[in-house]
Tab-separated table of C-alpha atoms in Angstrom:
chain	number	residue	atom	x	y	z
A	1	MET	CA	0.571	-11.686	-30.716
A	2	ASN	CA	3.581	-9.323	-28.467
A	3	ARG	CA	1.717	-9.552	-24.738
A	4	SER	CA	4.602	-7.383	-23.466
A	5	GLN	CA	4.689	-3.731	-25.818
A	6	PRO	CA	0.876	-4.903	-27.749
A	7	LEU	CA	-0.320	-2.920	-30.542
A	8	VAL	CA	-3.550	-1.857	-29.629
A	9	LEU	CA	-6.355	0.038	-31.687
A	10	GLY	CA	-8.868	1.331	-29.813
A	11	ILE	CA	-12.254	2.631	-31.168
A	12	GLU	CA	-14.414	5.061	-29.200
A	13	SER	CA	-18.482	6.072	-29.809
A	14	SER	CA	-20.100	6.199	-26.800
A	15	CYS	CA	-21.930	9.474	-27.073
A	16	ASP	CA	-20.762	12.585	-30.230
A	17	GLU	CA	-16.758	11.731	-30.329
A	18	THR	CA	-15.672	9.977	-32.724
A	19	GLY	CA	-12.433	8.374	-31.827
A	20	VAL	CA	-9.337	5.849	-32.347
A	21	GLY	CA	-6.292	5.936	-30.981
A	22	ILE	CA	-3.017	3.131	-31.161
A	23	VAL	CA	-0.840	2.560	-28.048
A	24	ARG	CA	2.132	0.267	-28.036
A	25	GLY	CA	2.197	-1.020	-24.435
A	26	THR	CA	1.544	2.163	-22.159
A	27	ASP	CA	3.315	4.700	-25.051
A	28	LEU	CA	-0.010	6.623	-26.833
A	29	LEU	CA	1.399	7.020	-30.871
A	30	THR	CA	-1.755	8.848	-31.888
A	31	ASN	CA	-5.247	10.246	-31.172
A	32	THR	CA	-7.444	10.840	-33.604
A	33	VAL	CA	-10.816	12.406	-33.232
A	34	SER	CA	-12.981	14.106	-35.486
A	35	SER	CA	-16.284	15.461	-32.737
A	36	SER	CA	-19.757	16.290	-34.228
A	37	MET	CA	-20.562	18.626	-31.208
A	38	GLU	CA	-21.515	21.502	-33.758
A	39	GLU	CA	-24.376	19.611	-35.655
A	40	HIS	CA	-26.048	19.034	-31.396
A	41	VAL	CA	-25.838	22.940	-30.521
A	42	ARG	CA	-29.036	24.709	-32.093
A	43	PHE	CA	-30.829	21.070	-30.024
A	44	GLY	CA	-29.452	22.269	-26.415
A	45	GLY	CA	-27.806	18.488	-26.655
A	46	VAL	CA	-27.119	15.530	-28.145
A	47	ILE	CA	-28.871	14.019	-30.084
A	48	PRO	CA	-28.546	10.192	-30.216
A	49	GLU	CA	-29.461	10.035	-34.015
A	50	ILE	CA	-27.164	12.329	-35.612
A	51	ALA	CA	-24.726	11.674	-33.331
A	52	SER	CA	-24.655	7.610	-34.663
A	53	ARG	CA	-24.853	9.141	-38.754
A	54	ALA	CA	-21.797	11.866	-38.175
A	55	HIS	CA	-20.012	8.393	-36.289
A	56	LEU	CA	-21.185	6.409	-39.611
A	57	ASP	CA	-19.452	9.239	-41.207
A	58	ALA	CA	-16.246	9.892	-39.354
A	59	PHE	CA	-15.045	7.082	-39.149
A	60	VAL	CA	-13.326	5.041	-41.994
A	61	PRO	CA	-11.211	8.959	-42.981
A	62	ALA	CA	-10.220	8.798	-38.016
A	63	LEU	CA	-9.077	5.177	-38.699
A	64	GLN	CA	-6.745	6.203	-41.784
A	65	ALA	CA	-5.486	9.872	-40.263
A	66	ALA	CA	-4.694	7.333	-37.037
A	67	LEU	CA	-3.140	4.736	-38.755
A	68	ALA	CA	-0.388	7.168	-40.796
A	69	GLU	CA	0.080	9.231	-37.728
A	70	ALA	CA	0.964	6.148	-35.921
A	71	ASP	CA	2.911	4.966	-39.584
A	72	VAL	CA	1.429	1.496	-38.314
A	73	THR	CA	-0.341	-0.907	-41.497
A	74	LEU	CA	-3.896	-2.812	-39.979
A	75	ASP	CA	-1.089	-5.673	-40.329
A	76	GLU	CA	0.898	-4.683	-37.791
A	77	ILE	CA	-1.627	-4.186	-34.819
A	78	ASP	CA	-1.808	-7.055	-31.595
A	79	ALA	CA	-5.185	-6.288	-31.085
A	80	ILE	CA	-8.590	-4.238	-31.542
A	81	ALA	CA	-10.482	-2.634	-28.397
A	82	VAL	CA	-13.955	-0.667	-29.037
A	83	THR	CA	-16.317	0.904	-25.945
A	84	SER	CA	-19.293	-1.127	-25.779
A	85	GLY	CA	-20.680	0.536	-22.608
A	86	PRO	CA	-21.661	2.783	-21.114
A	87	GLY	CA	-23.408	5.156	-23.876
A	88	LEU	CA	-25.705	5.906	-26.813
A	89	ALA	CA	-26.900	2.383	-27.873
A	90	GLY	CA	-26.796	3.815	-31.718
A	91	ALA	CA	-23.681	5.795	-31.185
A	92	LEU	CA	-22.325	2.157	-29.410
A	93	MET	CA	-23.354	0.260	-31.943
A	94	VAL	CA	-21.623	2.303	-34.927
A	95	GLY	CA	-18.321	1.607	-33.171
A	96	VAL	CA	-18.766	-1.791	-31.986
A	97	CYS	CA	-19.784	-3.122	-35.894
A	98	ALA	CA	-16.750	-1.120	-37.081
A	99	ALA	CA	-14.771	-2.383	-35.090
A	100	LYS	CA	-16.014	-6.612	-34.901
A	101	ALA	CA	-15.968	-5.512	-38.976
A	102	LEU	CA	-12.544	-4.927	-38.641
A	103	ALA	CA	-11.575	-7.792	-36.679
A	104	VAL	CA	-13.117	-10.603	-38.081
A	105	ALA	CA	-11.372	-8.962	-41.652
A	106	THR	CA	-8.164	-8.781	-40.312
A	107	GLY	CA	-8.090	-11.626	-37.499
A	108	LYS	CA	-7.672	-9.783	-34.635
A	109	PRO	CA	-8.844	-10.037	-31.087
A	110	LEU	CA	-11.173	-8.359	-30.264
A	111	TYR	CA	-11.786	-6.213	-26.748
A	112	ALA	CA	-15.220	-5.273	-25.651
A	113	ILE	CA	-14.276	-1.746	-23.783
A	114	ASN	CA	-15.696	-0.574	-20.340
A	115	HIS	CA	-15.855	3.219	-21.234
A	116	LEU	CA	-16.176	4.619	-17.749
A	117	VAL	CA	-12.886	2.362	-16.669
A	118	ALA	CA	-11.294	3.507	-20.044
A	119	HIS	CA	-10.788	7.082	-18.553
A	120	VAL	CA	-9.060	5.741	-16.008
A	121	GLY	CA	-6.926	3.685	-18.308
A	122	VAL	CA	-5.697	7.277	-20.224
A	123	GLY	CA	-3.809	7.886	-17.305
A	124	LEU	CA	-1.961	4.904	-17.398
A	125	LEU	CA	-0.401	6.048	-20.044
A	126	ASN	CA	3.530	7.125	-20.615
A	127	PRO	CA	4.035	10.900	-21.057
A	128	ARG	CA	4.079	12.228	-24.899
A	129	PRO	CA	7.707	14.446	-25.467
A	130	GLY	CA	6.514	18.280	-24.511
A	131	VAL	CA	2.940	17.458	-22.579
A	132	GLU	CA	2.610	18.374	-19.871
A	133	LYS	CA	1.231	17.756	-16.514
A	134	ALA	CA	-2.494	19.316	-16.689
A	135	GLY	CA	-3.041	19.648	-13.031
A	136	ALA	CA	-3.854	23.237	-11.443
A	137	GLY	CA	-0.656	23.167	-9.416
A	138	ALA	CA	3.095	23.898	-11.016
A	139	ALA	CA	3.568	22.275	-14.115
A	140	LYS	CA	5.596	18.814	-13.833
A	141	PRO	CA	5.713	16.117	-16.122
A	142	ALA	CA	2.818	13.643	-15.589
A	143	LYS	CA	4.208	9.888	-14.974
A	144	PRO	CA	2.017	7.032	-15.900
A	145	ILE	CA	0.248	5.901	-12.351
A	146	LEU	CA	-0.216	2.634	-11.593
A	147	PRO	CA	-0.384	2.028	-7.276
A	148	GLU	CA	-2.929	-0.934	-6.936
A	149	ASN	CA	-5.044	1.081	-5.263
A	150	LEU	CA	-6.187	3.545	-6.717
A	151	GLY	CA	-9.228	6.545	-6.701
A	152	ALA	CA	-10.447	7.785	-9.457
A	153	LEU	CA	-13.288	10.902	-10.086
A	154	LEU	CA	-14.831	10.897	-12.948
A	155	VAL	CA	-17.121	14.008	-13.753
A	156	SER	CA	-18.695	14.241	-17.503
A	157	GLY	CA	-21.791	15.120	-19.106
A	158	GLY	CA	-23.070	11.480	-18.598
A	159	HIS	CA	-21.616	10.448	-15.819
A	160	THR	CA	-20.031	11.442	-11.784
A	161	GLU	CA	-18.585	9.004	-9.863
A	162	ILE	CA	-15.399	7.753	-7.448
A	163	LEU	CA	-13.986	4.419	-8.231
A	164	ARG	CA	-11.749	2.486	-6.511
A	165	ILE	CA	-9.399	0.402	-8.398
A	166	ARG	CA	-7.391	-2.699	-7.106
A	167	SER	CA	-6.547	-3.589	-10.181
A	168	ILE	CA	-7.090	-2.112	-13.654
A	169	THR	CA	-7.925	-5.193	-15.068
A	170	ASP	CA	-10.415	-6.965	-12.833
A	171	ASP	CA	-11.173	-5.495	-9.381
A	172	VAL	CA	-13.301	-1.607	-10.063
A	173	GLU	CA	-15.632	-1.082	-7.547
A	174	LEU	CA	-17.995	1.606	-7.048
A	175	LEU	CA	-17.467	4.022	-4.243
A	176	GLY	CA	-19.762	6.893	-5.348
A	177	SER	CA	-21.996	8.335	-7.983
A	178	THR	CA	-25.031	11.127	-9.017
A	179	ILE	CA	-28.306	9.655	-8.357
A	180	ASP	CA	-29.937	11.671	-10.912
A	181	ASP	CA	-28.577	14.661	-13.569
A	182	ALA	CA	-24.707	13.874	-13.463
A	183	ALA	CA	-22.220	17.002	-13.641
A	184	GLY	CA	-22.186	18.093	-16.776
A	185	GLU	CA	-25.969	18.115	-17.425
A	186	ALA	CA	-26.463	19.820	-14.626
A	187	TYR	CA	-24.212	22.717	-16.418
A	188	ASP	CA	-26.371	22.359	-19.667
A	189	LYS	CA	-29.383	22.273	-17.956
A	190	VAL	CA	-28.410	25.985	-15.603
A	191	ALA	CA	-26.767	27.597	-19.012
A	192	ARG	CA	-29.596	26.986	-21.032
A	193	ILE	CA	-31.589	28.687	-18.349
A	194	LEU	CA	-29.311	31.428	-17.782
A	195	GLY	CA	-29.674	31.276	-21.800
A	196	LEU	CA	-25.411	30.776	-22.549
A	197	GLY	CA	-26.035	28.154	-25.037
A	198	TYR	CA	-25.377	24.572	-25.275
A	199	PRO	CA	-22.560	23.216	-24.582
A	200	GLY	CA	-23.348	24.811	-20.558
A	201	GLY	CA	-19.504	23.767	-19.101
A	202	PRO	CA	-16.941	25.877	-20.827
A	203	ALA	CA	-19.769	28.881	-20.577
A	204	ILE	CA	-20.267	28.769	-17.499
A	205	ASP	CA	-16.871	28.611	-15.893
A	206	ARG	CA	-16.242	31.594	-18.053
A	207	LEU	CA	-18.411	33.991	-16.891
A	208	ALA	CA	-18.275	32.478	-13.211
A	209	ARG	CA	-14.904	34.192	-13.062
A	210	GLU	CA	-16.761	37.887	-13.918
A	211	GLY	CA	-18.953	36.803	-10.746
A	212	ASN	CA	-19.336	36.752	-7.034
A	213	ALA	CA	-19.295	32.798	-5.866
A	214	LYS	CA	-20.213	33.897	-2.371
A	215	ALA	CA	-23.719	36.622	-3.611
A	216	ILE	CA	-26.086	33.656	-3.493
A	217	ARG	CA	-25.628	30.370	-1.600
A	218	PHE	CA	-26.961	27.335	-3.038
A	219	PRO	CA	-27.686	23.974	-2.079
A	220	ARG	CA	-25.481	21.430	-1.549
A	221	GLY	CA	-27.345	18.084	-2.032
A	222	LEU	CA	-27.478	14.479	-0.163
A	223	THR	CA	-25.148	16.514	2.614
A	224	GLN	CA	-27.632	16.827	5.561
A	225	PRO	CA	-26.417	13.907	8.225
A	226	LYS	CA	-29.464	11.777	7.464
A	227	TYR	CA	-27.535	11.138	4.190
A	228	MET	CA	-24.217	10.825	5.037
A	229	GLY	CA	-24.655	9.102	8.303
A	230	THR	CA	-20.443	8.236	10.063
A	231	ALA	CA	-17.368	6.822	9.219
A	232	GLU	CA	-18.482	4.264	11.497
A	233	GLU	CA	-22.506	4.646	10.042
A	234	PRO	CA	-21.747	5.071	6.766
A	235	GLY	CA	-25.297	6.437	5.037
A	236	ARG	CA	-27.209	4.668	2.447
A	237	HIS	CA	-26.181	8.892	0.269
A	238	ARG	CA	-22.645	9.128	1.970
A	239	TYR	CA	-20.040	9.522	-1.040
A	240	ASP	CA	-23.073	10.117	-3.343
A	241	TRP	CA	-24.011	12.810	-5.250
A	242	SER	CA	-27.080	14.937	-6.656
A	243	PHE	CA	-27.545	17.852	-8.777
A	244	SER	CA	-31.009	18.196	-9.934
A	245	GLY	CA	-32.071	19.961	-6.958
A	246	LEU	CA	-28.884	22.480	-7.548
A	247	LYS	CA	-30.743	23.453	-10.662
A	248	THR	CA	-34.430	23.897	-9.341
A	249	ALA	CA	-32.213	26.151	-7.258
A	250	VAL	CA	-31.277	28.280	-10.009
A	251	ALA	CA	-34.767	28.935	-11.291
A	252	ARG	CA	-36.323	29.532	-8.673
A	253	CYS	CA	-33.520	32.021	-8.392
A	254	VAL	CA	-33.847	33.626	-12.054
A	255	GLU	CA	-37.559	33.705	-11.778
A	256	GLN	CA	-37.006	35.701	-7.668
A	257	PHE	CA	-34.956	38.198	-9.769
A	258	GLU	CA	-37.351	38.903	-12.946
A	259	ALA	CA	-40.588	38.473	-10.485
A	260	ALA	CA	-39.860	41.212	-8.750
A	261	GLY	CA	-38.603	43.381	-12.116
A	262	GLU	CA	-34.828	42.575	-10.842
A	263	PRO	CA	-32.008	42.193	-13.314
A	264	VAL	CA	-30.945	39.137	-13.078
A	265	PRO	CA	-26.873	38.684	-11.352
A	266	VAL	CA	-25.800	35.870	-14.273
A	267	ALA	CA	-21.959	35.892	-14.009
A	268	ASP	CA	-22.751	35.573	-10.296
A	269	ILE	CA	-25.552	33.043	-10.389
A	270	ALA	CA	-23.165	31.053	-12.612
A	271	ALA	CA	-19.827	31.300	-10.122
A	272	ALA	CA	-22.266	30.474	-7.198
A	273	PHE	CA	-24.160	27.860	-9.038
A	274	GLN	CA	-20.093	26.174	-9.953
A	275	GLU	CA	-19.303	26.616	-6.760
A	276	ALA	CA	-21.590	24.181	-5.097
A	277	VAL	CA	-21.552	21.810	-7.854
A	278	VAL	CA	-17.007	21.543	-7.720
A	279	ASP	CA	-17.638	21.734	-3.188
A	280	VAL	CA	-20.006	19.072	-2.750
A	281	ILE	CA	-17.826	17.128	-5.748
A	282	THR	CA	-15.116	17.783	-4.310
A	283	SER	CA	-15.489	16.768	-0.375
A	284	LYS	CA	-17.461	13.715	-1.364
A	285	ALA	CA	-14.641	12.408	-3.468
A	286	VAL	CA	-11.572	13.348	-0.663
A	287	LEU	CA	-13.218	12.096	2.015
A	288	ALA	CA	-14.604	8.425	0.106
A	289	CYS	CA	-10.807	8.511	-0.364
A	290	ARG	CA	-9.754	9.366	3.202
A	291	GLU	CA	-11.869	6.804	4.757
A	292	ARG	CA	-10.986	3.930	2.381
A	293	GLY	CA	-7.325	5.041	1.866
A	294	ILE	CA	-6.906	6.409	-1.077
A	295	THR	CA	-3.880	8.378	-1.793
A	296	ASP	CA	-3.839	8.901	-4.938
A	297	VAL	CA	-6.860	9.848	-7.284
A	298	LEU	CA	-6.854	11.010	-10.846
A	299	LEU	CA	-9.666	13.189	-11.856
A	300	GLY	CA	-11.331	12.147	-15.871
A	301	GLY	CA	-13.600	12.697	-17.681
A	302	GLY	CA	-14.611	16.025	-19.487
A	303	VAL	CA	-16.018	18.213	-16.505
A	304	ALA	CA	-12.276	18.031	-15.830
A	305	ALA	CA	-11.461	21.157	-17.444
A	306	ASN	CA	-12.954	22.943	-15.470
A	307	SER	CA	-10.659	25.567	-13.830
A	308	ARG	CA	-12.569	25.474	-10.539
A	309	LEU	CA	-12.347	21.867	-10.270
A	310	ARG	CA	-9.416	21.162	-11.254
A	311	GLN	CA	-8.528	23.747	-8.579
A	312	LEU	CA	-10.370	22.970	-6.325
A	313	THR	CA	-9.580	19.121	-6.582
A	314	GLU	CA	-5.908	19.932	-6.221
A	315	GLN	CA	-5.743	22.105	-3.021
A	316	ARG	CA	-7.984	20.055	-0.982
A	317	CYS	CA	-6.906	16.962	-1.859
A	318	SER	CA	-3.002	18.118	-0.735
A	319	ALA	CA	-4.727	19.203	2.016
A	320	ALA	CA	-5.352	16.151	2.429
A	321	GLY	CA	-2.028	14.301	1.605
A	322	ILE	CA	-3.815	12.303	-1.354
A	323	THR	CA	-1.394	13.113	-4.710
A	324	LEU	CA	-3.513	14.011	-8.050
A	325	HIS	CA	-3.087	12.835	-10.911
A	326	VAL	CA	-5.129	14.616	-14.871
A	327	PRO	CA	-4.510	13.745	-17.887
A	328	PRO	CA	-3.716	16.083	-20.202
A	329	LEU	CA	-7.046	17.577	-21.238
A	330	ASP	CA	-7.685	16.018	-24.819
A	331	LEU	CA	-6.896	12.504	-22.985
A	332	CYS	CA	-9.517	13.608	-20.057
A	333	THR	CA	-12.872	14.092	-23.176
A	334	ASP	CA	-13.614	10.845	-25.044
A	335	ASN	CA	-11.397	9.426	-26.483
A	336	GLY	CA	-9.901	6.207	-28.882
A	337	ALA	CA	-6.484	6.309	-27.113
A	338	MET	CA	-8.462	5.794	-23.455
A	339	VAL	CA	-9.647	2.520	-24.995
A	340	ALA	CA	-6.651	1.038	-26.824
A	341	ALA	CA	-4.640	1.920	-23.079
A	342	LEU	CA	-7.423	-0.091	-21.191
A	343	GLY	CA	-7.612	-2.199	-24.114
A	344	ALA	CA	-3.166	-2.759	-23.194
A	345	GLN	CA	-3.511	-3.682	-20.137
A	346	LEU	CA	-5.319	-6.135	-20.495
A	347	VAL	CA	-3.516	-7.825	-23.406
A	348	MET	CA	-0.844	-7.099	-21.033
A	349	ALA	CA	-2.428	-9.249	-18.293
A	350	GLY	CA	-2.958	-12.449	-20.286
A	351	ILE	CA	-7.187	-11.699	-20.199
A	352	GLU	CA	-8.695	-13.231	-23.137
A	353	PRO	CA	-10.419	-11.370	-25.444
A	354	SER	CA	-14.291	-10.667	-25.724
A	355	GLY	CA	-14.489	-12.133	-29.328
A	356	ILE	CA	-17.524	-10.871	-31.687
A	357	ASN	CA	-20.364	-12.194	-30.017
A	358	PHE	CA	-21.111	-9.888	-27.619
A	359	ALA	CA	-23.974	-6.754	-27.832
A	360	PRO	CA	-22.916	-3.089	-26.865
A	361	ASP	CA	-24.003	-2.336	-23.731
A	362	SER	CA	-25.646	1.109	-23.040
A	363	SER	CA	-25.613	0.778	-19.177
A	364	MET	CA	-22.900	-1.772	-18.294
A	365	PRO	CA	-22.120	-1.517	-14.860
A	366	VAL	CA	-18.347	0.158	-14.000
A	367	THR	CA	-17.636	-3.045	-12.484
A	368	THR	CA	-17.177	-4.774	-15.324
A	369	VAL	CA	-14.134	-3.867	-17.074
A	370	SER	CA	-14.356	-5.688	-20.336
A	371	ALA	CA	-16.929	-8.391	-22.344
A	372	PRO	CA	-15.984	-11.973	-20.884
A	373	ALA	CA	-14.425	-13.946	-23.546
A	374	THR	CA	-17.278	-16.156	-24.878
A	375	ASP	CA	-16.438	-20.235	-26.178
A	376	THR	CA	-16.271	-19.314	-29.532
A	377	ALA	CA	-13.189	-16.725	-28.792
A	378	ARG	CA	-11.512	-19.075	-26.707
A	379	ALA	CA	-11.272	-20.906	-29.163
A	380	SER	CA	-10.355	-18.576	-31.801
A	381	ALA	CA	-7.289	-17.567	-29.284
A	382	SER	CA	-5.745	-20.492	-29.356
A	383	ALA	CA	-5.740	-21.652	-32.421
């Protein structure tokens, strides 16, 4: 195996995207994604059984397309990496079973990857020609980030978390997370209340540009002194978020307008809701970074596409002397390239493969970067 520039195949199937990516070391060769989102629209959210069946249909075509675009064969691949958690149990099972089948058929080492840490790993890839940084400020060529004390703000439909990464391969610390709904879930639920359909994030982001964010003041969860505490004596939820109360506040606001027989100011509500979400996310993330000495932070996850979140994150990071990194938008959402990128980091660090005796873990903790190697995997690797 080439451990200095390993050719790694990454497989992602944690939710509704079937992703296959291939990297060589820190160079991205291909990122093929097939989404089943359109099949979930009429239900107003992702249906696990539909997502699982869509993965079954999409995997082989996605694999073939990825290999063709990268101009490599399975024989040339040095290692395989697959998302083993967290995510939807059935969807994870499809990707894991496919990866295990490929590993057994080809004899390639297999790494079971943490989906959340993979979102950070994609920031370590070298920029592709012609791809510029996706941040809200001046467009500059993206550069791989390699600080030893990196922060990561992950905002998606299923997760809202701030991490400290001392080592991408074996030292990830969870600083704060949502205690109920993730930000993306809150967007989807509020969009349903406002009659905007699914997915809610893009619809609210577009409509918010027409509204007045100051017209209504919605609550910022877990910002009261009893939750925040002080830097010397931190409160229990100093770096945590809560969005369920905000969702309820929006519902009560709509009901009040309807009860009064007045037209609902949908654009203003969308703008005020979005401002409440991004305000509390960015303020707490920057606070965590400042108090933990973090000077570089990566913004990732599907909600990183939100224009106001990117704008306010960049403004507040700049004011705090923190360097913000935002991967290209197609690498912020779930994809196989991020899984391959983290897999390559594990190979280059000499981490032993997981083997095939692991099970998908839908609640895999973020502190577990990859499933540990079993005795069988160690014996196979040494052979």
